[in-house]
PDB file of C-alpha atoms in Angstrom:
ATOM      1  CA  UNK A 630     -19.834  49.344  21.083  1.00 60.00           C
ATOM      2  CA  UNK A 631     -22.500  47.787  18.911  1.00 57.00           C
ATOM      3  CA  UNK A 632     -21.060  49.356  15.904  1.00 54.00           C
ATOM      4  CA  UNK A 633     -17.608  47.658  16.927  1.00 55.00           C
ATOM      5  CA  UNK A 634     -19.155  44.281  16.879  1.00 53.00           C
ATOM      6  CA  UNK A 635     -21.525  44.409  13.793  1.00 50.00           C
ATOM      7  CA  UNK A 636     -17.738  45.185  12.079  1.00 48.00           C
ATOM      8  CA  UNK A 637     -16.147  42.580  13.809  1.00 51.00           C
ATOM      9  CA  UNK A 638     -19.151  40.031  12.829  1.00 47.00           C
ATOM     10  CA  UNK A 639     -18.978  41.401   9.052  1.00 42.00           C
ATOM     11  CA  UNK A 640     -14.935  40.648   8.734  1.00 46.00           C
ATOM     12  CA  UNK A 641     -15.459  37.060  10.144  1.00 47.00           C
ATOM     13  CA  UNK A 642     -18.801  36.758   7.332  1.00 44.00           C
ATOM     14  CA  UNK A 643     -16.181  37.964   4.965  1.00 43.00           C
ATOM     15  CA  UNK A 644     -13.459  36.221   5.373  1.00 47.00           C
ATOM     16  CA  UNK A 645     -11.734  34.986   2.165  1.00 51.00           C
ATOM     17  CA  UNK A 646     -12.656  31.401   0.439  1.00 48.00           C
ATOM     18  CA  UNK A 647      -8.548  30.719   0.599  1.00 53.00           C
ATOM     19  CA  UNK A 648      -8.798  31.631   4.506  1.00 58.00           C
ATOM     20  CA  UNK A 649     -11.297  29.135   5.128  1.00 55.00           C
ATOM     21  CA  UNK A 650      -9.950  26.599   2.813  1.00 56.00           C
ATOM     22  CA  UNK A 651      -6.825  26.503   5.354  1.00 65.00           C
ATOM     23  CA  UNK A 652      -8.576  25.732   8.286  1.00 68.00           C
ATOM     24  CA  UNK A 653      -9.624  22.164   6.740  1.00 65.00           C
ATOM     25  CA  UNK A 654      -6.448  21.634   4.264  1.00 71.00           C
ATOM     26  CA  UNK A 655      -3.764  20.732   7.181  1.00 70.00           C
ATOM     27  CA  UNK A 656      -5.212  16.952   7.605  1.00 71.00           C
ATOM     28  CA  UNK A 657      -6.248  14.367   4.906  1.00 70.00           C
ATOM     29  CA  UNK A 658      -8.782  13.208   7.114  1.00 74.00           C
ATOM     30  CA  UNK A 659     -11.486  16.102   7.526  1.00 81.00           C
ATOM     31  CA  UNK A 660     -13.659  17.425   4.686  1.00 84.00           C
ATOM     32  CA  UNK A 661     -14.464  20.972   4.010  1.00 83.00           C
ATOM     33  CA  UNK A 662     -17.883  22.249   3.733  1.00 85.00           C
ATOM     34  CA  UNK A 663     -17.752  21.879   0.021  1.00 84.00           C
ATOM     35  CA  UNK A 664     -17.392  18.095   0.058  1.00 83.00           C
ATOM     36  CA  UNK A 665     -13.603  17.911  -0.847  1.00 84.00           C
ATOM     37  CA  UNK A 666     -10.262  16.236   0.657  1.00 85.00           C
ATOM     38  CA  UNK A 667      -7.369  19.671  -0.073  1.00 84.00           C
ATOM     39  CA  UNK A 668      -4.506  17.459   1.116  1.00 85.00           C
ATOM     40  CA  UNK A 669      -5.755  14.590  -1.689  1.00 87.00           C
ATOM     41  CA  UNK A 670      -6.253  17.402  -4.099  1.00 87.00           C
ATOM     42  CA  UNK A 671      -2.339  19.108  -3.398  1.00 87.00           C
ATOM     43  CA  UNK A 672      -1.104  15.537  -3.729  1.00 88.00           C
ATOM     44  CA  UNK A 673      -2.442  15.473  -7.429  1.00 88.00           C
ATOM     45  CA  UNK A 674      -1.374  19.094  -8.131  1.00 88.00           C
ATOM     46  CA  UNK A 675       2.174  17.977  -6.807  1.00 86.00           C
ATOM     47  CA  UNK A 676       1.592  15.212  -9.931  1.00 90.00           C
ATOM     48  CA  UNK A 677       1.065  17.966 -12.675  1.00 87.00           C
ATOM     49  CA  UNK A 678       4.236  19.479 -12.142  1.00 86.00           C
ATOM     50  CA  UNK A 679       6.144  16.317 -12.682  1.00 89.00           C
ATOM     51  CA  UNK A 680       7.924  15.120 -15.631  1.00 89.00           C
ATOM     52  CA  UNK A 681       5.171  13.877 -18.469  1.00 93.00           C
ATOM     53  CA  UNK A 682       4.580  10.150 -18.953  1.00 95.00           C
ATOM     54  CA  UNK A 683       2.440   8.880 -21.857  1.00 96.00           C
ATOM     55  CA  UNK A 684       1.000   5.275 -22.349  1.00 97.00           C
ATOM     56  CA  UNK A 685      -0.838   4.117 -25.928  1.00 97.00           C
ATOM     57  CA  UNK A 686      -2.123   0.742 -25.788  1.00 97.00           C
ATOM     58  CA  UNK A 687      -1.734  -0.777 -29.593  1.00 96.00           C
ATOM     59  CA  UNK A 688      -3.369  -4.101 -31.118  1.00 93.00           C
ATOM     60  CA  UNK A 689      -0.397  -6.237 -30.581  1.00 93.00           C
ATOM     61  CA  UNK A 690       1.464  -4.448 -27.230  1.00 95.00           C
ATOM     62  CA  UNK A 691       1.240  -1.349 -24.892  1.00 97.00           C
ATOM     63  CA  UNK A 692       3.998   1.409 -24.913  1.00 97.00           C
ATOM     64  CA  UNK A 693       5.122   3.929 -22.309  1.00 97.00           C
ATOM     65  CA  UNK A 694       7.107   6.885 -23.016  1.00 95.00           C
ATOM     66  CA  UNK A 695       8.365   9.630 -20.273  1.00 94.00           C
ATOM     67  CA  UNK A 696      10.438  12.908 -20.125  1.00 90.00           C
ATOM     68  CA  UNK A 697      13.565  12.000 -18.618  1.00 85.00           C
ATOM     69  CA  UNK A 698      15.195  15.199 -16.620  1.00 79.00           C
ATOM     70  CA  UNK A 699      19.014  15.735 -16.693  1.00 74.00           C
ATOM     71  CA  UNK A 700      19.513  17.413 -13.372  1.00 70.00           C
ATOM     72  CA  UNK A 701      23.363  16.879 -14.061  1.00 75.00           C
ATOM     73  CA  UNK A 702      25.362  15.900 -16.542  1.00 77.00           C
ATOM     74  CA  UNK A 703      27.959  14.139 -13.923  1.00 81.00           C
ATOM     75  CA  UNK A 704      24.959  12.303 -12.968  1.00 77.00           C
ATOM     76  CA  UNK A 705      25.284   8.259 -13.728  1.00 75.00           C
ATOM     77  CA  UNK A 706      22.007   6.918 -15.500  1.00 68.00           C
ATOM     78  CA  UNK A 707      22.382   3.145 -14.472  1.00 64.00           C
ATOM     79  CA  UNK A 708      18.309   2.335 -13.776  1.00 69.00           C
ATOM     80  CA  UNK A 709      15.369   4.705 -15.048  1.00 75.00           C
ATOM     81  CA  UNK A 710      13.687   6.694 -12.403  1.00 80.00           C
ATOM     82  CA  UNK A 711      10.595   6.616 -14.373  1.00 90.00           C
ATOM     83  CA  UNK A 712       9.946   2.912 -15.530  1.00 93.00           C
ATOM     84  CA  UNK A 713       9.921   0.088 -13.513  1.00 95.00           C
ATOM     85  CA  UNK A 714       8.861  -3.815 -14.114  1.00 95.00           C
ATOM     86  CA  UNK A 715       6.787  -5.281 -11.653  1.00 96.00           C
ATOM     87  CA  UNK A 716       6.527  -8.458 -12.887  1.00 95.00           C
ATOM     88  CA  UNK A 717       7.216 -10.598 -16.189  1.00 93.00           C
ATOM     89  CA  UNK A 718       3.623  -9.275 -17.609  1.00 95.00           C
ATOM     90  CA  UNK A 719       3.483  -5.597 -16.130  1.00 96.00           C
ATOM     91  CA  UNK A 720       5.348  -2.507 -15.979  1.00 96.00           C
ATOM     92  CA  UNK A 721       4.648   0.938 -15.179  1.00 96.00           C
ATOM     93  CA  UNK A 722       5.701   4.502 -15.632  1.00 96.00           C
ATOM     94  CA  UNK A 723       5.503   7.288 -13.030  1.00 95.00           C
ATOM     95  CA  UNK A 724       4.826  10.668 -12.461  1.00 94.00           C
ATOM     96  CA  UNK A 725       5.379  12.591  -8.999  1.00 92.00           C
ATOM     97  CA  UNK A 726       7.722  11.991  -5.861  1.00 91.00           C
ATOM     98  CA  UNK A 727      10.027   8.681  -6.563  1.00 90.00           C
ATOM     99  CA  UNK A 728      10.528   7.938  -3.074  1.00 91.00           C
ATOM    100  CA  UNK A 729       6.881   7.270  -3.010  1.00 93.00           C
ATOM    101  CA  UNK A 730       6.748   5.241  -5.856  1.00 94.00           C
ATOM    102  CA  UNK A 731       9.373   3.008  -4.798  1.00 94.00           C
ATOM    103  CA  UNK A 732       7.223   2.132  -1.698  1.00 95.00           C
ATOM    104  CA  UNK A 733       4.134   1.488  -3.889  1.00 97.00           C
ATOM    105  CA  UNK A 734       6.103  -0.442  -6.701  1.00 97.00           C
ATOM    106  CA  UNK A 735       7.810  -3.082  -4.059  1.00 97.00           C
ATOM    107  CA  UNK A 736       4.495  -3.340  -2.463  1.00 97.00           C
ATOM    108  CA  UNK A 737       2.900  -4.052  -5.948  1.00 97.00           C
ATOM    109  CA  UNK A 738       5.996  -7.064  -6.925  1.00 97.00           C
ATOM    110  CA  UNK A 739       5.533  -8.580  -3.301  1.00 97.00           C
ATOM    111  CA  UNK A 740       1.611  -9.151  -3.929  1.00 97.00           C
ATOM    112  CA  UNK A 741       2.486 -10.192  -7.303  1.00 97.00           C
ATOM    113  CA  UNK A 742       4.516 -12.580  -6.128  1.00 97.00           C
ATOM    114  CA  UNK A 743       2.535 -13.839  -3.131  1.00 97.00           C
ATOM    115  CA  UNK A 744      -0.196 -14.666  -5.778  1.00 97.00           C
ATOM    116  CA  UNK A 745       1.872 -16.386  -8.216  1.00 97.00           C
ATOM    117  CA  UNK A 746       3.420 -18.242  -5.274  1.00 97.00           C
ATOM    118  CA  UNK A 747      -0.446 -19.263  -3.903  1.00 97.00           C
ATOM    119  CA  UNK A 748      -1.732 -20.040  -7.021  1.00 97.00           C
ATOM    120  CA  UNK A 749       0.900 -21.019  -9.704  1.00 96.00           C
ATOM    121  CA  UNK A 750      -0.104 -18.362 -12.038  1.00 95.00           C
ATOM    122  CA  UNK A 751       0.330 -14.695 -12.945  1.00 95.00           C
ATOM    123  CA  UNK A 752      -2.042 -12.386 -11.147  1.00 96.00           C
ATOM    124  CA  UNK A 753      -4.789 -10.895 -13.330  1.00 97.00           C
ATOM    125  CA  UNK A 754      -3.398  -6.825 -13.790  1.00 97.00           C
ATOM    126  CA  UNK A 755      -6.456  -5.114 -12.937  1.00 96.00           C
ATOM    127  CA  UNK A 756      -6.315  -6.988  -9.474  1.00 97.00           C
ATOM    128  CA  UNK A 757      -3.224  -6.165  -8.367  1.00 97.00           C
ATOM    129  CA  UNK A 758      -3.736  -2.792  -9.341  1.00 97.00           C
ATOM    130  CA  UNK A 759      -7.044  -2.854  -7.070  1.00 97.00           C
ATOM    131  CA  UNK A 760      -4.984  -4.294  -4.547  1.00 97.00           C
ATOM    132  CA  UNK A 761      -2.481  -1.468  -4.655  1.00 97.00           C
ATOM    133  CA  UNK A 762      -5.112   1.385  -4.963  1.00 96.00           C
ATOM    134  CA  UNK A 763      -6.771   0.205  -1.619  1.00 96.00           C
ATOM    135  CA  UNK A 764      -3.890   0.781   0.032  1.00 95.00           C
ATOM    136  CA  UNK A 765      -3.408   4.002  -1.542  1.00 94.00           C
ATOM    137  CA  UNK A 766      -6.906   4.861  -0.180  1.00 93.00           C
ATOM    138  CA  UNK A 767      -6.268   4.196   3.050  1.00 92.00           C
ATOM    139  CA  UNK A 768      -3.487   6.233   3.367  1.00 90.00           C
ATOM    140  CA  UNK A 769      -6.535   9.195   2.959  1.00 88.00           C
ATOM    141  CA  UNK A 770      -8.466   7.815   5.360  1.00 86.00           C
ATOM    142  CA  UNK A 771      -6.674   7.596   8.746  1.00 83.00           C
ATOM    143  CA  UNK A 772      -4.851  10.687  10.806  1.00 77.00           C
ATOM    144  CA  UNK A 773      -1.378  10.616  10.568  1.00 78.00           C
ATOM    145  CA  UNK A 774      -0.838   9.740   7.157  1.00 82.00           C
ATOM    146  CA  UNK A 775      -0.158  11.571   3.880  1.00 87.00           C
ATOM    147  CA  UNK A 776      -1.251  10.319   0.421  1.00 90.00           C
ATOM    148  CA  UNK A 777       1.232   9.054  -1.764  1.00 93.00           C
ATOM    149  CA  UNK A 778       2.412  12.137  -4.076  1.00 93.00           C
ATOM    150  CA  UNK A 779       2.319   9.556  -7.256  1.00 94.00           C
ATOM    151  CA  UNK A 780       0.408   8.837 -10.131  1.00 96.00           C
ATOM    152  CA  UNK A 781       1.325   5.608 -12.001  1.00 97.00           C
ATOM    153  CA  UNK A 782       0.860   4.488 -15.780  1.00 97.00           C
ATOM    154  CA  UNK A 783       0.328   0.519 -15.539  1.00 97.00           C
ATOM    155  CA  UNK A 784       1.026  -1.642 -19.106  1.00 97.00           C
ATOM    156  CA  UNK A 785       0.111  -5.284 -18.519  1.00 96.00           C
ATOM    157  CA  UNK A 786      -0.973  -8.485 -20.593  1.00 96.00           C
ATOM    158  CA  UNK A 787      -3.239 -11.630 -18.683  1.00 94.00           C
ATOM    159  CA  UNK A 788      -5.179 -14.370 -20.054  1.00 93.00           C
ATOM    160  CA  UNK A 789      -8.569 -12.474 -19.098  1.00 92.00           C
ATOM    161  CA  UNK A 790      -8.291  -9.622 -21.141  1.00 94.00           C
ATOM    162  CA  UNK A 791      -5.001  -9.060 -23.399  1.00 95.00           C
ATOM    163  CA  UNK A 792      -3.050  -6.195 -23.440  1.00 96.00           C
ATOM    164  CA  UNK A 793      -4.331  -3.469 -20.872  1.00 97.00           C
ATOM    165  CA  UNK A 794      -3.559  -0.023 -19.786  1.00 97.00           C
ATOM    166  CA  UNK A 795      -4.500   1.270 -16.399  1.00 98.00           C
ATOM    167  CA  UNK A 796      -3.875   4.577 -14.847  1.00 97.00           C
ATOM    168  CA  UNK A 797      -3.618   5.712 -10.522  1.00 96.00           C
ATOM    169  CA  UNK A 798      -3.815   8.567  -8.528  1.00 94.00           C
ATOM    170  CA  UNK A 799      -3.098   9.150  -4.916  1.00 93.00           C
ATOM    171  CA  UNK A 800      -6.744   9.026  -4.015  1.00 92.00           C
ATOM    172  CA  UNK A 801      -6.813   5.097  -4.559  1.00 94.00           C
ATOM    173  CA  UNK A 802      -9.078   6.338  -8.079  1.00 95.00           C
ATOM    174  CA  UNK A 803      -7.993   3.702 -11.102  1.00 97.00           C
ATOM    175  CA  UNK A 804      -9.196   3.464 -15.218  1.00 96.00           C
ATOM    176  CA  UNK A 805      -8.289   1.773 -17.623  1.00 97.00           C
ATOM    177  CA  UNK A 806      -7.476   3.835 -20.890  1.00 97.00           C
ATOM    178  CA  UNK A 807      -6.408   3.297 -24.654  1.00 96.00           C
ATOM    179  CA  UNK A 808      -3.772   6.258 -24.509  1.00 97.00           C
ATOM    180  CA  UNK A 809      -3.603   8.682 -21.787  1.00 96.00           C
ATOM    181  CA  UNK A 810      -0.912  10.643 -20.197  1.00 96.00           C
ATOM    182  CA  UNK A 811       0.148  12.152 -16.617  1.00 95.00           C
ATOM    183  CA  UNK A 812       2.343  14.657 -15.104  1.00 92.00           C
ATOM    184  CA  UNK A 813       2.438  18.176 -16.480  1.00 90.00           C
ATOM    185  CA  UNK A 814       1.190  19.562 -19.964  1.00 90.00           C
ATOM    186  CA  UNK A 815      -1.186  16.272 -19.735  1.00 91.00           C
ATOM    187  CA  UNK A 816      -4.166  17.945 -20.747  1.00 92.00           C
ATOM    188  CA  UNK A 817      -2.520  19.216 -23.950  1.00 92.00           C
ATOM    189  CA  UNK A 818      -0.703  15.321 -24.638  1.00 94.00           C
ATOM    190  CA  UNK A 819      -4.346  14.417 -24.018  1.00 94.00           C
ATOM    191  CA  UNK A 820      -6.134  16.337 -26.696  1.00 94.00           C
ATOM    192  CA  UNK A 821      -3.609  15.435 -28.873  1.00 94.00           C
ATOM    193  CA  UNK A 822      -4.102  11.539 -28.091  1.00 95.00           C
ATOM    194  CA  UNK A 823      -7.812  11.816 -28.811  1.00 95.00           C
ATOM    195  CA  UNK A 824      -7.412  13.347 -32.289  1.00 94.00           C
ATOM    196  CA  UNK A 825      -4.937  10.784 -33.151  1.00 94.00           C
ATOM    197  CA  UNK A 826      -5.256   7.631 -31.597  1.00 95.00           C
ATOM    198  CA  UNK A 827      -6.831   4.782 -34.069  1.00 93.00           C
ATOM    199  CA  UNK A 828      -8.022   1.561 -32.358  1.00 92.00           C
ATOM    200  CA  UNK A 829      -6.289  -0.695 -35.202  1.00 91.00           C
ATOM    201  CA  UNK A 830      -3.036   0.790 -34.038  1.00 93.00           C
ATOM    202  CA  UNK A 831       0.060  -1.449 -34.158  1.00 94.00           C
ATOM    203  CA  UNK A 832       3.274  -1.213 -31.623  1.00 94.00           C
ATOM    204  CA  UNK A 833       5.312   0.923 -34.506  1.00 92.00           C
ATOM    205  CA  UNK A 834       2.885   3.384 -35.072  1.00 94.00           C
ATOM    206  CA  UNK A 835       2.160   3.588 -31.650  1.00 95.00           C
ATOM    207  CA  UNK A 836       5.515   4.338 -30.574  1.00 94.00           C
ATOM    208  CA  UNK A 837       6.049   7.518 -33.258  1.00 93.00           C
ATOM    209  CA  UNK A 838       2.710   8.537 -31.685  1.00 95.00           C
ATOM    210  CA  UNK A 839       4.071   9.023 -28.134  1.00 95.00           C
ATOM    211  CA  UNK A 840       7.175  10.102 -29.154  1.00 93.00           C
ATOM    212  CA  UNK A 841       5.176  13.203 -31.258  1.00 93.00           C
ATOM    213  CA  UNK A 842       2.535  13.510 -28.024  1.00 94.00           C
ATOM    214  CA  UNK A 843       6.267  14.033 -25.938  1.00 92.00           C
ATOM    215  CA  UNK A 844       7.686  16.757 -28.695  1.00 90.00           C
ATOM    216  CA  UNK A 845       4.215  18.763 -28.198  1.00 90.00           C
ATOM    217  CA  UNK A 846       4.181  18.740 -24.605  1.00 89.00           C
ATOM    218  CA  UNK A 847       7.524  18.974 -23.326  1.00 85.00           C
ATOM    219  CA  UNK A 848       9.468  22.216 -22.468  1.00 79.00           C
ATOM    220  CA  UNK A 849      12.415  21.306 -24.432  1.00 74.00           C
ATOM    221  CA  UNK A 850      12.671  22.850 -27.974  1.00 72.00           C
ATOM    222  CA  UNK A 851      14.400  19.556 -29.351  1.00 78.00           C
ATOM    223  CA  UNK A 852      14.414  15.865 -28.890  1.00 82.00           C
ATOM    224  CA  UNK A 853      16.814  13.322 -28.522  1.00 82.00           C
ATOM    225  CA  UNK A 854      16.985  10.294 -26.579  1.00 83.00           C
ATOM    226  CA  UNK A 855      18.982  11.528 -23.639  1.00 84.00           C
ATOM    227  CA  UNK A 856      15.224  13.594 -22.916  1.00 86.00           C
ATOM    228  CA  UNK A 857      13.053  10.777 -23.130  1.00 89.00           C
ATOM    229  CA  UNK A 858      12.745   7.019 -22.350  1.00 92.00           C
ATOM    230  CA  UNK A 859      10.181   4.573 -23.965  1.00 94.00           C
ATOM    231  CA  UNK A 860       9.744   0.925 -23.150  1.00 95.00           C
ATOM    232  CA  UNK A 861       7.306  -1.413 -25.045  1.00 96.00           C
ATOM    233  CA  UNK A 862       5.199  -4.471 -23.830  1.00 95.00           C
ATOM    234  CA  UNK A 863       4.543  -7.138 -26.148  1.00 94.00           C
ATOM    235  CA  UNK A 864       4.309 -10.599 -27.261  1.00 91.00           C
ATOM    236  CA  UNK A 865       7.508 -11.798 -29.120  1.00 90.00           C
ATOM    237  CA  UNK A 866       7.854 -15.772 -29.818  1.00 87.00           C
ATOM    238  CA  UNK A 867       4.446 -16.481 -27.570  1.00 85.00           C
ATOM    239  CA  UNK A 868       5.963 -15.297 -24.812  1.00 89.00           C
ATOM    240  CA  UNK A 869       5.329 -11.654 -23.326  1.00 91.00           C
ATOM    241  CA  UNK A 870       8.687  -9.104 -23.490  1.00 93.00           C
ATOM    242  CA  UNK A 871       9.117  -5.882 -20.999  1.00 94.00           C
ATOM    243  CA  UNK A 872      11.928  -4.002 -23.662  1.00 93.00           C
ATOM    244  CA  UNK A 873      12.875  -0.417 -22.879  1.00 92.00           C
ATOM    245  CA  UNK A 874      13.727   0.947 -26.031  1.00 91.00           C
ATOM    246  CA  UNK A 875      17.651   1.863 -26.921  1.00 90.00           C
ATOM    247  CA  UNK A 876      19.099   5.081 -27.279  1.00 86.00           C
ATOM    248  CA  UNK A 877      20.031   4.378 -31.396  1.00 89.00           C
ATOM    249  CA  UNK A 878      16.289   2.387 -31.990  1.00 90.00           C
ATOM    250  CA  UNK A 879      14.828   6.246 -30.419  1.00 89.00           C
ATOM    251  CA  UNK A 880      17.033   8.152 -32.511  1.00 87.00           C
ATOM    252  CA  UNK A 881      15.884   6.273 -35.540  1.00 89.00           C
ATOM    253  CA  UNK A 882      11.959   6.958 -35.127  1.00 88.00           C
ATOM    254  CA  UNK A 883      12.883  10.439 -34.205  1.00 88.00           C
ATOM    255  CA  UNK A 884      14.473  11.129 -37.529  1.00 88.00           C
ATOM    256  CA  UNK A 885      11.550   8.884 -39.764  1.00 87.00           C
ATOM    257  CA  UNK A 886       9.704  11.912 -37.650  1.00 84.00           C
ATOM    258  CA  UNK A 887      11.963  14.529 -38.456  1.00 80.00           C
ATOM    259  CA  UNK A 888      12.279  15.758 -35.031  1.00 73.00           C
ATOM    260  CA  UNK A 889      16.017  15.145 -34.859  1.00 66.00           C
ATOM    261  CA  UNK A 890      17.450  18.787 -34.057  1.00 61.00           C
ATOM    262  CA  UNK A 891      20.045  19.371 -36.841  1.00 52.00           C
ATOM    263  CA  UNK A 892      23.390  19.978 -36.923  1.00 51.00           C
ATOM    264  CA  UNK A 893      24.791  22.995 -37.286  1.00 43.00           C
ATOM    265  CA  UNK A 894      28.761  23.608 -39.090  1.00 38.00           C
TER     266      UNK A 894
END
């Protein structure tokens, strides 16, 4: 009847926003009607639930901190899971799916090392982290594929430009930053950055920064350095030194913060 179809034509002119969304959210490749990529934009949300990584870049180095989860406490903790060394003047934190971000990190030393092979020289930072966003692009571009469910903090030194600190999503979008932060509670570590981040930083200060960014935004109610890992860049002796920071050296700016949880008799 025609009162049948004017219903039926009304339900389809209603249907939800979330109902429509799903017809163009199952490939990377086709946009909705709004302009936007959902399988880009679930990659990123997959980012904000992961452990928090901060990066503060200081006057004389760069430091990264993250929130290292125990999932066990029979688990071994030879490597970190969260910082890695590309090559002798970067290094880089990460936030999301590891497996991901081992493909992207051995992708990232093999073109460092291709260019330092070609040309005798470290490659500039903010290339190679062009070089690894393209591909990162592409993987949003073409059917098949799935972005990579990682967002990276990069901390590198070159003879262009110093001491820089870059940061990467899984669109293949890149910035460089003084201090920012990724993985969940980042907008909070964020406002807390901008308040108190002073361009005539140094390394120290720049370290207890981080560490009190970490306190505000993680879940935990107290610190210690089984729950978080920080690793410094910097210039020692003229020559540039990727350090990750030991478990005694965290303790010690922990308690000149007195976040140390105390002990109780």
């Amino acid at each position: 009847t025609a009162a049948g179809q004017a219903h039926s034509y009304l339900t389809a002119v209603s249907e939800p926003f979330s109902n429509m969304a799903r017809r163009y959210d199952s490939r990377t490749t086709t946009f909705s009607p709004e302009g936007r990529l959902y399988q880009v934009e679930y990659a990123m949300e997959a980012i904000s639930h992961a452990g928090i990584c901060v990066g503060i870049l200081a006057k004389d180095g760069i430091v990264l901190a993250v929130e290292k989860k125990i999932t066990s406490k029979l688990l071994e903790n030879i490597s970190s899971e969260k910082m890695y060394k590309v090559d002798d003047h970067l290094a880089c934190a990460v936030a999301g799916i590891t497996a991901d971000a081992n493909i992207l990190i051995n992708y990232a030393r093999l073109a460092a090392q291709r260019y330092s092979l070609t040309y005798q020289e470290p490659i500039p930072v903010e290339q190679l982290i062009i070089n690894l966003c393209d591909r990162k692009q592409g993987y949003t571009q073409f059917g098949g594929l799935r972005p990579f469910g990682v967002s990276f903090l990069w901390a590198g030194w070159d003879k262009n430009y110093g001491f820089q600190l870059y940061q990467s999503d899984p669109s293949g979008n890149y910035g460089g930053w003084k201090a920012t932060a990724i993985g969940a509670n980042n907008q909070a570590a964020q406002s807390i950055l901008k308040q108190e981040y002073k361009n005539d930083m140094e390394l120290g200060e720049a370290v207890k920064l981080a560490i009190k960014v970490l306190n505000k935004s993680m879940d935990s109610t107290s610190l210690t350095s089984e729950k978080l890992e920080i690793a410094t860049v910097s210039m020692v002796e003229g020559s540039l030194q990727y350090k990750i920071l030991d478990g005694a050296t965290v303790d010690g700016a922990l308690k000149e913060l007195d976040l140390q949880p105390t002990e109780t008799s």
